[in-house]
GROMACS .gro file of C-alpha atoms in nm:
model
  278
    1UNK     CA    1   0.000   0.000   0.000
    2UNK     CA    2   0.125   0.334  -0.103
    3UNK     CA    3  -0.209   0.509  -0.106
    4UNK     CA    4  -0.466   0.608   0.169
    5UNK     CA    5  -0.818   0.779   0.237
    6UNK     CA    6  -0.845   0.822   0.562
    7UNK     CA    7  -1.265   0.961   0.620
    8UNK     CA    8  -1.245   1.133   0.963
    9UNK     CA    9  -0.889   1.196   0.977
   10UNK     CA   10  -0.916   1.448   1.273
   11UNK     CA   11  -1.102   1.197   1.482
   12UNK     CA   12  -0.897   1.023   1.740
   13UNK     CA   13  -0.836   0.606   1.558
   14UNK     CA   14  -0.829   0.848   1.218
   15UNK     CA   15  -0.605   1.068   1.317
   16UNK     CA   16  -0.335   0.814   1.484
   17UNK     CA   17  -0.351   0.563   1.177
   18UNK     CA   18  -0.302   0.851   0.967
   19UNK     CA   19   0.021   0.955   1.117
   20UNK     CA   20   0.119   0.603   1.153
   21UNK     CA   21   0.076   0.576   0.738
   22UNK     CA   22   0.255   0.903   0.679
   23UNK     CA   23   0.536   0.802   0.916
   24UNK     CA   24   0.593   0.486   0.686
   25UNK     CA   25   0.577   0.737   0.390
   26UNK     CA   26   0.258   0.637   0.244
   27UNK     CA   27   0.051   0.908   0.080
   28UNK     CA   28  -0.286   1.018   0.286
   29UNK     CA   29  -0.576   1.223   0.171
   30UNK     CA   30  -0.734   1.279   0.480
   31UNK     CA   31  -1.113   1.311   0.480
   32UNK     CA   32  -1.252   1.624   0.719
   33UNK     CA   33  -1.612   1.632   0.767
   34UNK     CA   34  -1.704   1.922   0.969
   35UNK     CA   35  -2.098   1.837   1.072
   36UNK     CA   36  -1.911   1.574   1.263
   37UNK     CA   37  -1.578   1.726   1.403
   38UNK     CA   38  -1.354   1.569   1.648
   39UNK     CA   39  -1.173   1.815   1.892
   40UNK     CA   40  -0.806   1.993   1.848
   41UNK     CA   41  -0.892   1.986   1.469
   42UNK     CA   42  -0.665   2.292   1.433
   43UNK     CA   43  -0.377   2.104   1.626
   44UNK     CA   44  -0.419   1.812   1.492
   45UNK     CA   45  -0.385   1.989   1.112
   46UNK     CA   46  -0.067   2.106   1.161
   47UNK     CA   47   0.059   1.864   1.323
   48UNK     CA   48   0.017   1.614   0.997
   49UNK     CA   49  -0.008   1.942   0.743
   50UNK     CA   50   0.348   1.988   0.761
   51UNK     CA   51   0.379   1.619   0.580
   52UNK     CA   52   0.402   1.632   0.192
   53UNK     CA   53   0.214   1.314   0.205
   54UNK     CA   54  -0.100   1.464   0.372
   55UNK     CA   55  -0.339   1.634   0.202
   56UNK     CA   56  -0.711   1.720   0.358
   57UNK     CA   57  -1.004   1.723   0.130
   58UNK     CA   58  -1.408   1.723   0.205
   59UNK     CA   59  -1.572   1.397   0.096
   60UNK     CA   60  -1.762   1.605  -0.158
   61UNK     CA   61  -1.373   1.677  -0.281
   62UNK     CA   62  -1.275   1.263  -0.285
   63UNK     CA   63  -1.621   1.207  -0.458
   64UNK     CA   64  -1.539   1.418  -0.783
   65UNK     CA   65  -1.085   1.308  -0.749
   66UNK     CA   66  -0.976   0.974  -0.963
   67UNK     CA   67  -0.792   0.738  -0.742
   68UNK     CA   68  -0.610   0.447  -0.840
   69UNK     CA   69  -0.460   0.146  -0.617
   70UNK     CA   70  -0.562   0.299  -0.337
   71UNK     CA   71  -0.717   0.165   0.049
   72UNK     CA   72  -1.011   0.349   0.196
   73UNK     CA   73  -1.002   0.354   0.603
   74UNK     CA   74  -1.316   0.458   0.742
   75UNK     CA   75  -1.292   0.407   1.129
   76UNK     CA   76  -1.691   0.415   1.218
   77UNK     CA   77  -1.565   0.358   1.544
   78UNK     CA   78  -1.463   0.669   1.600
   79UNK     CA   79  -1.829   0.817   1.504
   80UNK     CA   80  -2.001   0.536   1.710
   81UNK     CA   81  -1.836   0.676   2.033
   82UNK     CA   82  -1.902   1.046   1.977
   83UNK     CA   83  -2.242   0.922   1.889
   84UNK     CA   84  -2.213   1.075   1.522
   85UNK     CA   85  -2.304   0.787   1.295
   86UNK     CA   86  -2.681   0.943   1.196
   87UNK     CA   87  -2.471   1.237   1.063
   88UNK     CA   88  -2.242   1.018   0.825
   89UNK     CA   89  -2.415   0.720   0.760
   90UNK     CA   90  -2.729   0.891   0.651
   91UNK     CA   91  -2.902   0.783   0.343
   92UNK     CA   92  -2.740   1.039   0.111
   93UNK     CA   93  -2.392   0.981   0.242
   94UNK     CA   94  -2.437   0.601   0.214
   95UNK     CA   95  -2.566   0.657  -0.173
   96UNK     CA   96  -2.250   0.868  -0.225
   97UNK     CA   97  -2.004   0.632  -0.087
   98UNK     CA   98  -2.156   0.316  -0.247
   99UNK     CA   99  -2.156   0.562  -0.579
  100UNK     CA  100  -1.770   0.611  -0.532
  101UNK     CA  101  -1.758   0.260  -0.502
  102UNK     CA  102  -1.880   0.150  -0.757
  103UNK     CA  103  -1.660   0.383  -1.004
  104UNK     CA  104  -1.332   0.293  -0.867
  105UNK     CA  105  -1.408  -0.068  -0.729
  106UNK     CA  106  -1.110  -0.260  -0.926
  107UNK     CA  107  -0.881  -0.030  -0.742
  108UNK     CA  108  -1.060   0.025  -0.422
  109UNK     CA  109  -1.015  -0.104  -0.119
  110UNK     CA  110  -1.196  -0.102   0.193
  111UNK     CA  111  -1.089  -0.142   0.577
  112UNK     CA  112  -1.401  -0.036   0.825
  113UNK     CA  113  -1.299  -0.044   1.205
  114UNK     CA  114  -1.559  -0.080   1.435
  115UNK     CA  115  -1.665  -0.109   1.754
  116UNK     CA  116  -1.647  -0.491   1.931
  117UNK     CA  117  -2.037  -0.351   2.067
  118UNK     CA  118  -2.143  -0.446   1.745
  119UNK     CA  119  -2.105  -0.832   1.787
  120UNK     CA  120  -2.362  -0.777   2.066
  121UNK     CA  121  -2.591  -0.622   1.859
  122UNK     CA  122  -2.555  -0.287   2.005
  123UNK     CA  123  -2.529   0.021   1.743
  124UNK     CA  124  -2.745   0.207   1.547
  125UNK     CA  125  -2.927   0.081   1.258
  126UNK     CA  126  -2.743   0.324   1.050
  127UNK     CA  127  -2.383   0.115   1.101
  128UNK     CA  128  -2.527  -0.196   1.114
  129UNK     CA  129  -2.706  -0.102   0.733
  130UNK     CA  130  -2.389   0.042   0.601
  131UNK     CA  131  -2.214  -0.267   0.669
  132UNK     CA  132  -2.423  -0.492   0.495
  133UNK     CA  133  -2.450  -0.271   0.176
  134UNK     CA  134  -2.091  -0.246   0.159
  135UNK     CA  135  -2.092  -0.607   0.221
  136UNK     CA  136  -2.240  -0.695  -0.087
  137UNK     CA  137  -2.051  -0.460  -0.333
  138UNK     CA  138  -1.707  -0.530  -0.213
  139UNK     CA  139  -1.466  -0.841  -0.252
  140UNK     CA  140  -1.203  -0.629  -0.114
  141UNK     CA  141  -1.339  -0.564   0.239
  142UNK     CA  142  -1.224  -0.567   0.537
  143UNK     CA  143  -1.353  -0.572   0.910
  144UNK     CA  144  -1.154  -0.479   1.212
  145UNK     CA  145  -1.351  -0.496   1.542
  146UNK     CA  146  -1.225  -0.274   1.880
  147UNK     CA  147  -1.246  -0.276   2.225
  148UNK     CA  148  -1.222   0.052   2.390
  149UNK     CA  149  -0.847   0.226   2.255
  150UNK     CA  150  -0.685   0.456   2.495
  151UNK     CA  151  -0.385   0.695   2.396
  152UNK     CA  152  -0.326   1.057   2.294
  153UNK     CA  153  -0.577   1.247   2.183
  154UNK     CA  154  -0.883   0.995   2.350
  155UNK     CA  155  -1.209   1.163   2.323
  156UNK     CA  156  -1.348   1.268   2.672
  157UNK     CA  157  -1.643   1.026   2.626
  158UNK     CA  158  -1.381   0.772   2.758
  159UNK     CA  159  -1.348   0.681   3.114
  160UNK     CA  160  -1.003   0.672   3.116
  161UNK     CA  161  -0.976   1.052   2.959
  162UNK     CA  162  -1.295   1.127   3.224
  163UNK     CA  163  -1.013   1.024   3.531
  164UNK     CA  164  -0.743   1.180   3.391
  165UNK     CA  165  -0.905   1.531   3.324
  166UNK     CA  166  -1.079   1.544   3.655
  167UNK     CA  167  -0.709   1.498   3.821
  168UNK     CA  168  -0.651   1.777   3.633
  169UNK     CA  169  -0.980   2.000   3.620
  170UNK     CA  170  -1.167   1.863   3.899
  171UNK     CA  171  -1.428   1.761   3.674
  172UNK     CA  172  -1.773   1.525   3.721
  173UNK     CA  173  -1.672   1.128   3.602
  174UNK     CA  174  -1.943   0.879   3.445
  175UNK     CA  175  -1.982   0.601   3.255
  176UNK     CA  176  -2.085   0.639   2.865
  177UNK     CA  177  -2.314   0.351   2.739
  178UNK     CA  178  -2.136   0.291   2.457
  179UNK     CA  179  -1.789   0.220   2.611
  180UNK     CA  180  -1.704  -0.135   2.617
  181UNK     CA  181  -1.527  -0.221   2.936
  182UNK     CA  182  -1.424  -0.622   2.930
  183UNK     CA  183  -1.119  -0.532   2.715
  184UNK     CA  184  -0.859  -0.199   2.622
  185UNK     CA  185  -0.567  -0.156   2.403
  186UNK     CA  186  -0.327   0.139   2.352
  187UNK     CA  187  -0.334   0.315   2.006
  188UNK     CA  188  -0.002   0.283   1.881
  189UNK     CA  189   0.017  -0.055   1.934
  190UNK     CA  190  -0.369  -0.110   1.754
  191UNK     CA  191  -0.217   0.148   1.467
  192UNK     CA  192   0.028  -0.064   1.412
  193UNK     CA  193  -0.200  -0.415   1.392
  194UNK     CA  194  -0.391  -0.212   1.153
  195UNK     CA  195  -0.123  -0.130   0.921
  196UNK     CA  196  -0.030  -0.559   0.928
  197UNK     CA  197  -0.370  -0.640   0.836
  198UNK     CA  198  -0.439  -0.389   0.585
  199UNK     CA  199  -0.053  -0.513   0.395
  200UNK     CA  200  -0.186  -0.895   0.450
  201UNK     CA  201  -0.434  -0.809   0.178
  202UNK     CA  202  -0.654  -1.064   0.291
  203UNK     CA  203  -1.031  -0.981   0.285
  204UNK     CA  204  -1.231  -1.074   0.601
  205UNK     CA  205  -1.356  -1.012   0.977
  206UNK     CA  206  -1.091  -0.955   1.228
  207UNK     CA  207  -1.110  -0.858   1.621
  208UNK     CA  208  -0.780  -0.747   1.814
  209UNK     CA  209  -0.767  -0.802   2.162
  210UNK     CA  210  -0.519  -0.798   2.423
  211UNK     CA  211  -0.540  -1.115   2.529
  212UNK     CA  212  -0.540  -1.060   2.918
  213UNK     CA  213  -0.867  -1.132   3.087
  214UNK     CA  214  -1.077  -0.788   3.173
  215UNK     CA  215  -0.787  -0.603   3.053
  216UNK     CA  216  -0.978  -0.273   3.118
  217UNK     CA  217  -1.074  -0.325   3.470
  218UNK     CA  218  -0.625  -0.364   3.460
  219UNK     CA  219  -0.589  -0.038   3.368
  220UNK     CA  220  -0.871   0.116   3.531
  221UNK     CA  221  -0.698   0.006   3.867
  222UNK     CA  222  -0.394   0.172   3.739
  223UNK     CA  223  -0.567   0.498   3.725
  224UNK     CA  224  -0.766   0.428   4.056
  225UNK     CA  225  -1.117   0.446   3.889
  226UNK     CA  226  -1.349   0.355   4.145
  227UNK     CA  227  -1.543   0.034   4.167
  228UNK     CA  228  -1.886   0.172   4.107
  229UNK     CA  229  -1.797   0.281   3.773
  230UNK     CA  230  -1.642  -0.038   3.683
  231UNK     CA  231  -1.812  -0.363   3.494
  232UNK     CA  232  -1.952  -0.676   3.669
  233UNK     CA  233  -1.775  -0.950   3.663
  234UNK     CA  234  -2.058  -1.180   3.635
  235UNK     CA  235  -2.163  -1.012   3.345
  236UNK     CA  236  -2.174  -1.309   3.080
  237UNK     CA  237  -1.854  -1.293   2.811
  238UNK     CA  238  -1.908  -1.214   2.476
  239UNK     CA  239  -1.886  -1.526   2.215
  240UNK     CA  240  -1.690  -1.432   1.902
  241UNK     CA  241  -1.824  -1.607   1.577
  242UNK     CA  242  -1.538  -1.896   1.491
  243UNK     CA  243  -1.528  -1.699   1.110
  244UNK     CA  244  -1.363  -1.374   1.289
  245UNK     CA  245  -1.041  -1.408   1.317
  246UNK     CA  246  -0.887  -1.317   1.681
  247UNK     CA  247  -0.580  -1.135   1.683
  248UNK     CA  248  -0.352  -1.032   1.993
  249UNK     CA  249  -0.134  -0.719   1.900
  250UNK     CA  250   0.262  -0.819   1.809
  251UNK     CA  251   0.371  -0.537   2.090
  252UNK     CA  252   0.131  -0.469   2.413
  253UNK     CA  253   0.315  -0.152   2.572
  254UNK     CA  254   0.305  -0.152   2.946
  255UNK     CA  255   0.004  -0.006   3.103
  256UNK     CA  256   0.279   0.237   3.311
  257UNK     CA  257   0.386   0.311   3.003
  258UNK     CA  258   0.091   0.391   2.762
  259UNK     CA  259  -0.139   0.553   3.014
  260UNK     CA  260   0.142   0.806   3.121
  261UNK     CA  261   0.163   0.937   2.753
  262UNK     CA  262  -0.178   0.967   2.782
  263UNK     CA  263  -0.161   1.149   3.119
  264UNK     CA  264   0.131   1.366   3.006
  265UNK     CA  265  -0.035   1.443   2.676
  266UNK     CA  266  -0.359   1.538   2.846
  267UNK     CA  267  -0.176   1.736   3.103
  268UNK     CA  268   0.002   1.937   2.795
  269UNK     CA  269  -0.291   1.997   2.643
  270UNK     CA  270  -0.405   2.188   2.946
  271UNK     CA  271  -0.144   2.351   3.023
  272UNK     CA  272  -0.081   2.504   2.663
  273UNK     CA  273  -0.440   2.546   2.512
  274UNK     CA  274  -0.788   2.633   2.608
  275UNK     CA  275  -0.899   2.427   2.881
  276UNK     CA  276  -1.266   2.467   2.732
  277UNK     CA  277  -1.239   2.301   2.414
  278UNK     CA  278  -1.228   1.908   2.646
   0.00000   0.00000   0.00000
Protein backbone atom coordinates (compact mmCIF):
# COMPACT_ATOMS: atom_id res chain seq x y z
CA UNK A 1 0.00 0.00 0.00
CA UNK A 2 1.25 3.34 -1.03
CA UNK A 3 -2.09 5.09 -1.06
CA UNK A 4 -4.66 6.08 1.69
CA UNK A 5 -8.18 7.79 2.37
CA UNK A 6 -8.45 8.22 5.62
CA UNK A 7 -12.65 9.61 6.20
CA UNK A 8 -12.45 11.33 9.63
CA UNK A 9 -8.89 11.96 9.77
CA UNK A 10 -9.16 14.48 12.73
CA UNK A 11 -11.02 11.97 14.82
CA UNK A 12 -8.97 10.23 17.40
CA UNK A 13 -8.36 6.06 15.58
CA UNK A 14 -8.29 8.48 12.18
CA UNK A 15 -6.05 10.68 13.17
CA UNK A 16 -3.35 8.14 14.84
CA UNK A 17 -3.51 5.63 11.77
CA UNK A 18 -3.02 8.51 9.67
CA UNK A 19 0.21 9.55 11.17
CA UNK A 20 1.19 6.03 11.53
CA UNK A 21 0.76 5.76 7.38
CA UNK A 22 2.55 9.03 6.79
CA UNK A 23 5.36 8.02 9.16
CA UNK A 24 5.93 4.86 6.86
CA UNK A 25 5.77 7.37 3.90
CA UNK A 26 2.58 6.37 2.44
CA UNK A 27 0.51 9.08 0.80
CA UNK A 28 -2.86 10.18 2.86
CA UNK A 29 -5.76 12.23 1.71
CA UNK A 30 -7.34 12.79 4.80
CA UNK A 31 -11.13 13.11 4.80
CA UNK A 32 -12.52 16.24 7.19
CA UNK A 33 -16.12 16.32 7.67
CA UNK A 34 -17.04 19.22 9.69
CA UNK A 35 -20.98 18.37 10.72
CA UNK A 36 -19.11 15.74 12.63
CA UNK A 37 -15.78 17.26 14.03
CA UNK A 38 -13.54 15.69 16.48
CA UNK A 39 -11.73 18.15 18.92
CA UNK A 40 -8.06 19.93 18.48
CA UNK A 41 -8.92 19.86 14.69
CA UNK A 42 -6.65 22.92 14.33
CA UNK A 43 -3.77 21.04 16.26
CA UNK A 44 -4.19 18.12 14.92
CA UNK A 45 -3.85 19.89 11.12
CA UNK A 46 -0.67 21.06 11.61
CA UNK A 47 0.59 18.64 13.23
CA UNK A 48 0.17 16.14 9.97
CA UNK A 49 -0.08 19.42 7.43
CA UNK A 50 3.48 19.88 7.61
CA UNK A 51 3.79 16.19 5.80
CA UNK A 52 4.02 16.32 1.92
CA UNK A 53 2.14 13.14 2.05
CA UNK A 54 -1.00 14.64 3.72
CA UNK A 55 -3.39 16.34 2.02
CA UNK A 56 -7.11 17.20 3.58
CA UNK A 57 -10.04 17.23 1.30
CA UNK A 58 -14.08 17.23 2.05
CA UNK A 59 -15.72 13.97 0.96
CA UNK A 60 -17.62 16.05 -1.58
CA UNK A 61 -13.73 16.77 -2.81
CA UNK A 62 -12.75 12.63 -2.85
CA UNK A 63 -16.21 12.07 -4.58
CA UNK A 64 -15.39 14.18 -7.83
CA UNK A 65 -10.85 13.08 -7.49
CA UNK A 66 -9.76 9.74 -9.63
CA UNK A 67 -7.92 7.38 -7.42
CA UNK A 68 -6.10 4.47 -8.40
CA UNK A 69 -4.60 1.46 -6.17
CA UNK A 70 -5.62 2.99 -3.37
CA UNK A 71 -7.17 1.65 0.49
CA UNK A 72 -10.11 3.49 1.96
CA UNK A 73 -10.02 3.54 6.03
CA UNK A 74 -13.16 4.58 7.42
CA UNK A 75 -12.92 4.07 11.29
CA UNK A 76 -16.91 4.15 12.18
CA UNK A 77 -15.65 3.58 15.44
CA UNK A 78 -14.63 6.69 16.00
CA UNK A 79 -18.29 8.17 15.04
CA UNK A 80 -20.01 5.36 17.10
CA UNK A 81 -18.36 6.76 20.33
CA UNK A 82 -19.02 10.46 19.77
CA UNK A 83 -22.42 9.22 18.89
CA UNK A 84 -22.13 10.75 15.22
CA UNK A 85 -23.04 7.87 12.95
CA UNK A 86 -26.81 9.43 11.96
CA UNK A 87 -24.71 12.37 10.63
CA UNK A 88 -22.42 10.18 8.25
CA UNK A 89 -24.15 7.20 7.60
CA UNK A 90 -27.29 8.91 6.51
CA UNK A 91 -29.02 7.83 3.43
CA UNK A 92 -27.40 10.39 1.11
CA UNK A 93 -23.92 9.81 2.42
CA UNK A 94 -24.37 6.01 2.14
CA UNK A 95 -25.66 6.57 -1.73
CA UNK A 96 -22.50 8.68 -2.25
CA UNK A 97 -20.04 6.32 -0.87
CA UNK A 98 -21.56 3.16 -2.47
CA UNK A 99 -21.56 5.62 -5.79
CA UNK A 100 -17.70 6.11 -5.32
CA UNK A 101 -17.58 2.60 -5.02
CA UNK A 102 -18.80 1.50 -7.57
CA UNK A 103 -16.60 3.83 -10.04
CA UNK A 104 -13.32 2.93 -8.67
CA UNK A 105 -14.08 -0.68 -7.29
CA UNK A 106 -11.10 -2.60 -9.26
CA UNK A 107 -8.81 -0.30 -7.42
CA UNK A 108 -10.60 0.25 -4.22
CA UNK A 109 -10.15 -1.04 -1.19
CA UNK A 110 -11.96 -1.02 1.93
CA UNK A 111 -10.89 -1.42 5.77
CA UNK A 112 -14.01 -0.36 8.25
CA UNK A 113 -12.99 -0.44 12.05
CA UNK A 114 -15.59 -0.80 14.35
CA UNK A 115 -16.65 -1.09 17.54
CA UNK A 116 -16.47 -4.91 19.31
CA UNK A 117 -20.37 -3.51 20.67
CA UNK A 118 -21.43 -4.46 17.45
CA UNK A 119 -21.05 -8.32 17.87
CA UNK A 120 -23.62 -7.77 20.66
CA UNK A 121 -25.91 -6.22 18.59
CA UNK A 122 -25.55 -2.87 20.05
CA UNK A 123 -25.29 0.21 17.43
CA UNK A 124 -27.45 2.07 15.47
CA UNK A 125 -29.27 0.81 12.58
CA UNK A 126 -27.43 3.24 10.50
CA UNK A 127 -23.83 1.15 11.01
CA UNK A 128 -25.27 -1.96 11.14
CA UNK A 129 -27.06 -1.02 7.33
CA UNK A 130 -23.89 0.42 6.01
CA UNK A 131 -22.14 -2.67 6.69
CA UNK A 132 -24.23 -4.92 4.95
CA UNK A 133 -24.50 -2.71 1.76
CA UNK A 134 -20.91 -2.46 1.59
CA UNK A 135 -20.92 -6.07 2.21
CA UNK A 136 -22.40 -6.95 -0.87
CA UNK A 137 -20.51 -4.60 -3.33
CA UNK A 138 -17.07 -5.30 -2.13
CA UNK A 139 -14.66 -8.41 -2.52
CA UNK A 140 -12.03 -6.29 -1.14
CA UNK A 141 -13.39 -5.64 2.39
CA UNK A 142 -12.24 -5.67 5.37
CA UNK A 143 -13.53 -5.72 9.10
CA UNK A 144 -11.54 -4.79 12.12
CA UNK A 145 -13.51 -4.96 15.42
CA UNK A 146 -12.25 -2.74 18.80
CA UNK A 147 -12.46 -2.76 22.25
CA UNK A 148 -12.22 0.52 23.90
CA UNK A 149 -8.47 2.26 22.55
CA UNK A 150 -6.85 4.56 24.95
CA UNK A 151 -3.85 6.95 23.96
CA UNK A 152 -3.26 10.57 22.94
CA UNK A 153 -5.77 12.47 21.83
CA UNK A 154 -8.83 9.95 23.50
CA UNK A 155 -12.09 11.63 23.23
CA UNK A 156 -13.48 12.68 26.72
CA UNK A 157 -16.43 10.26 26.26
CA UNK A 158 -13.81 7.72 27.58
CA UNK A 159 -13.48 6.81 31.14
CA UNK A 160 -10.03 6.72 31.16
CA UNK A 161 -9.76 10.52 29.59
CA UNK A 162 -12.95 11.27 32.24
CA UNK A 163 -10.13 10.24 35.31
CA UNK A 164 -7.43 11.80 33.91
CA UNK A 165 -9.05 15.31 33.24
CA UNK A 166 -10.79 15.44 36.55
CA UNK A 167 -7.09 14.98 38.21
CA UNK A 168 -6.51 17.77 36.33
CA UNK A 169 -9.80 20.00 36.20
CA UNK A 170 -11.67 18.63 38.99
CA UNK A 171 -14.28 17.61 36.74
CA UNK A 172 -17.73 15.25 37.21
CA UNK A 173 -16.72 11.28 36.02
CA UNK A 174 -19.43 8.79 34.45
CA UNK A 175 -19.82 6.01 32.55
CA UNK A 176 -20.85 6.39 28.65
CA UNK A 177 -23.14 3.51 27.39
CA UNK A 178 -21.36 2.91 24.57
CA UNK A 179 -17.89 2.20 26.11
CA UNK A 180 -17.04 -1.35 26.17
CA UNK A 181 -15.27 -2.21 29.36
CA UNK A 182 -14.24 -6.22 29.30
CA UNK A 183 -11.19 -5.32 27.15
CA UNK A 184 -8.59 -1.99 26.22
CA UNK A 185 -5.67 -1.56 24.03
CA UNK A 186 -3.27 1.39 23.52
CA UNK A 187 -3.34 3.15 20.06
CA UNK A 188 -0.02 2.83 18.81
CA UNK A 189 0.17 -0.55 19.34
CA UNK A 190 -3.69 -1.10 17.54
CA UNK A 191 -2.17 1.48 14.67
CA UNK A 192 0.28 -0.64 14.12
CA UNK A 193 -2.00 -4.15 13.92
CA UNK A 194 -3.91 -2.12 11.53
CA UNK A 195 -1.23 -1.30 9.21
CA UNK A 196 -0.30 -5.59 9.28
CA UNK A 197 -3.70 -6.40 8.36
CA UNK A 198 -4.39 -3.89 5.85
CA UNK A 199 -0.53 -5.13 3.95
CA UNK A 200 -1.86 -8.95 4.50
CA UNK A 201 -4.34 -8.09 1.78
CA UNK A 202 -6.54 -10.64 2.91
CA UNK A 203 -10.31 -9.81 2.85
CA UNK A 204 -12.31 -10.74 6.01
CA UNK A 205 -13.56 -10.12 9.77
CA UNK A 206 -10.91 -9.55 12.28
CA UNK A 207 -11.10 -8.58 16.21
CA UNK A 208 -7.80 -7.47 18.14
CA UNK A 209 -7.67 -8.02 21.62
CA UNK A 210 -5.19 -7.98 24.23
CA UNK A 211 -5.40 -11.15 25.29
CA UNK A 212 -5.40 -10.60 29.18
CA UNK A 213 -8.67 -11.32 30.87
CA UNK A 214 -10.77 -7.88 31.73
CA UNK A 215 -7.87 -6.03 30.53
CA UNK A 216 -9.78 -2.73 31.18
CA UNK A 217 -10.74 -3.25 34.70
CA UNK A 218 -6.25 -3.64 34.60
CA UNK A 219 -5.89 -0.38 33.68
CA UNK A 220 -8.71 1.16 35.31
CA UNK A 221 -6.98 0.06 38.67
CA UNK A 222 -3.94 1.72 37.39
CA UNK A 223 -5.67 4.98 37.25
CA UNK A 224 -7.66 4.28 40.56
CA UNK A 225 -11.17 4.46 38.89
CA UNK A 226 -13.49 3.55 41.45
CA UNK A 227 -15.43 0.34 41.67
CA UNK A 228 -18.86 1.72 41.07
CA UNK A 229 -17.97 2.81 37.73
CA UNK A 230 -16.42 -0.38 36.83
CA UNK A 231 -18.12 -3.63 34.94
CA UNK A 232 -19.52 -6.76 36.69
CA UNK A 233 -17.75 -9.50 36.63
CA UNK A 234 -20.58 -11.80 36.35
CA UNK A 235 -21.63 -10.12 33.45
CA UNK A 236 -21.74 -13.09 30.80
CA UNK A 237 -18.54 -12.93 28.11
CA UNK A 238 -19.08 -12.14 24.76
CA UNK A 239 -18.86 -15.26 22.15
CA UNK A 240 -16.90 -14.32 19.02
CA UNK A 241 -18.24 -16.07 15.77
CA UNK A 242 -15.38 -18.96 14.91
CA UNK A 243 -15.28 -16.99 11.10
CA UNK A 244 -13.63 -13.74 12.89
CA UNK A 245 -10.41 -14.08 13.17
CA UNK A 246 -8.87 -13.17 16.81
CA UNK A 247 -5.80 -11.35 16.83
CA UNK A 248 -3.52 -10.32 19.93
CA UNK A 249 -1.34 -7.19 19.00
CA UNK A 250 2.62 -8.19 18.09
CA UNK A 251 3.71 -5.37 20.90
CA UNK A 252 1.31 -4.69 24.13
CA UNK A 253 3.15 -1.52 25.72
CA UNK A 254 3.05 -1.52 29.46
CA UNK A 255 0.04 -0.06 31.03
CA UNK A 256 2.79 2.37 33.11
CA UNK A 257 3.86 3.11 30.03
CA UNK A 258 0.91 3.91 27.62
CA UNK A 259 -1.39 5.53 30.14
CA UNK A 260 1.42 8.06 31.21
CA UNK A 261 1.63 9.37 27.53
CA UNK A 262 -1.78 9.67 27.82
CA UNK A 263 -1.61 11.49 31.19
CA UNK A 264 1.31 13.66 30.06
CA UNK A 265 -0.35 14.43 26.76
CA UNK A 266 -3.59 15.38 28.46
CA UNK A 267 -1.76 17.36 31.03
CA UNK A 268 0.02 19.37 27.95
CA UNK A 269 -2.91 19.97 26.43
CA UNK A 270 -4.05 21.88 29.46
CA UNK A 271 -1.44 23.51 30.23
CA UNK A 272 -0.81 25.04 26.63
CA UNK A 273 -4.40 25.46 25.12
CA UNK A 274 -7.88 26.33 26.08
CA UNK A 275 -8.99 24.27 28.81
CA UNK A 276 -12.66 24.67 27.32
CA UNK A 277 -12.39 23.01 24.14
CA UNK A 278 -12.28 19.08 26.46
Amino acid sequence: MDKAIIIGVYHFLGFHIGQVLLNKGIEVKGVHIPEADGTYVDEKRLEVGRNANFKEYTFEGILDGTDNDRTMIFPIYDFFMLQQESIILNEQFTQKFLTYFNKHKCNLKILLLLPIQLLKGIGSKEIHEFINKVNKVSNRLQLIYLPTIYGPWQPSTFMFQQVILASILNTEVFHSEREWMDDALFIDDVAESILDIIESEKSGTYLLESGKDMYWDTCAEYLKIKERYRKSKNEEKLQIDGEIKRIIPTRITPISSSLSKQMEHTKWLYQNLSSDRY
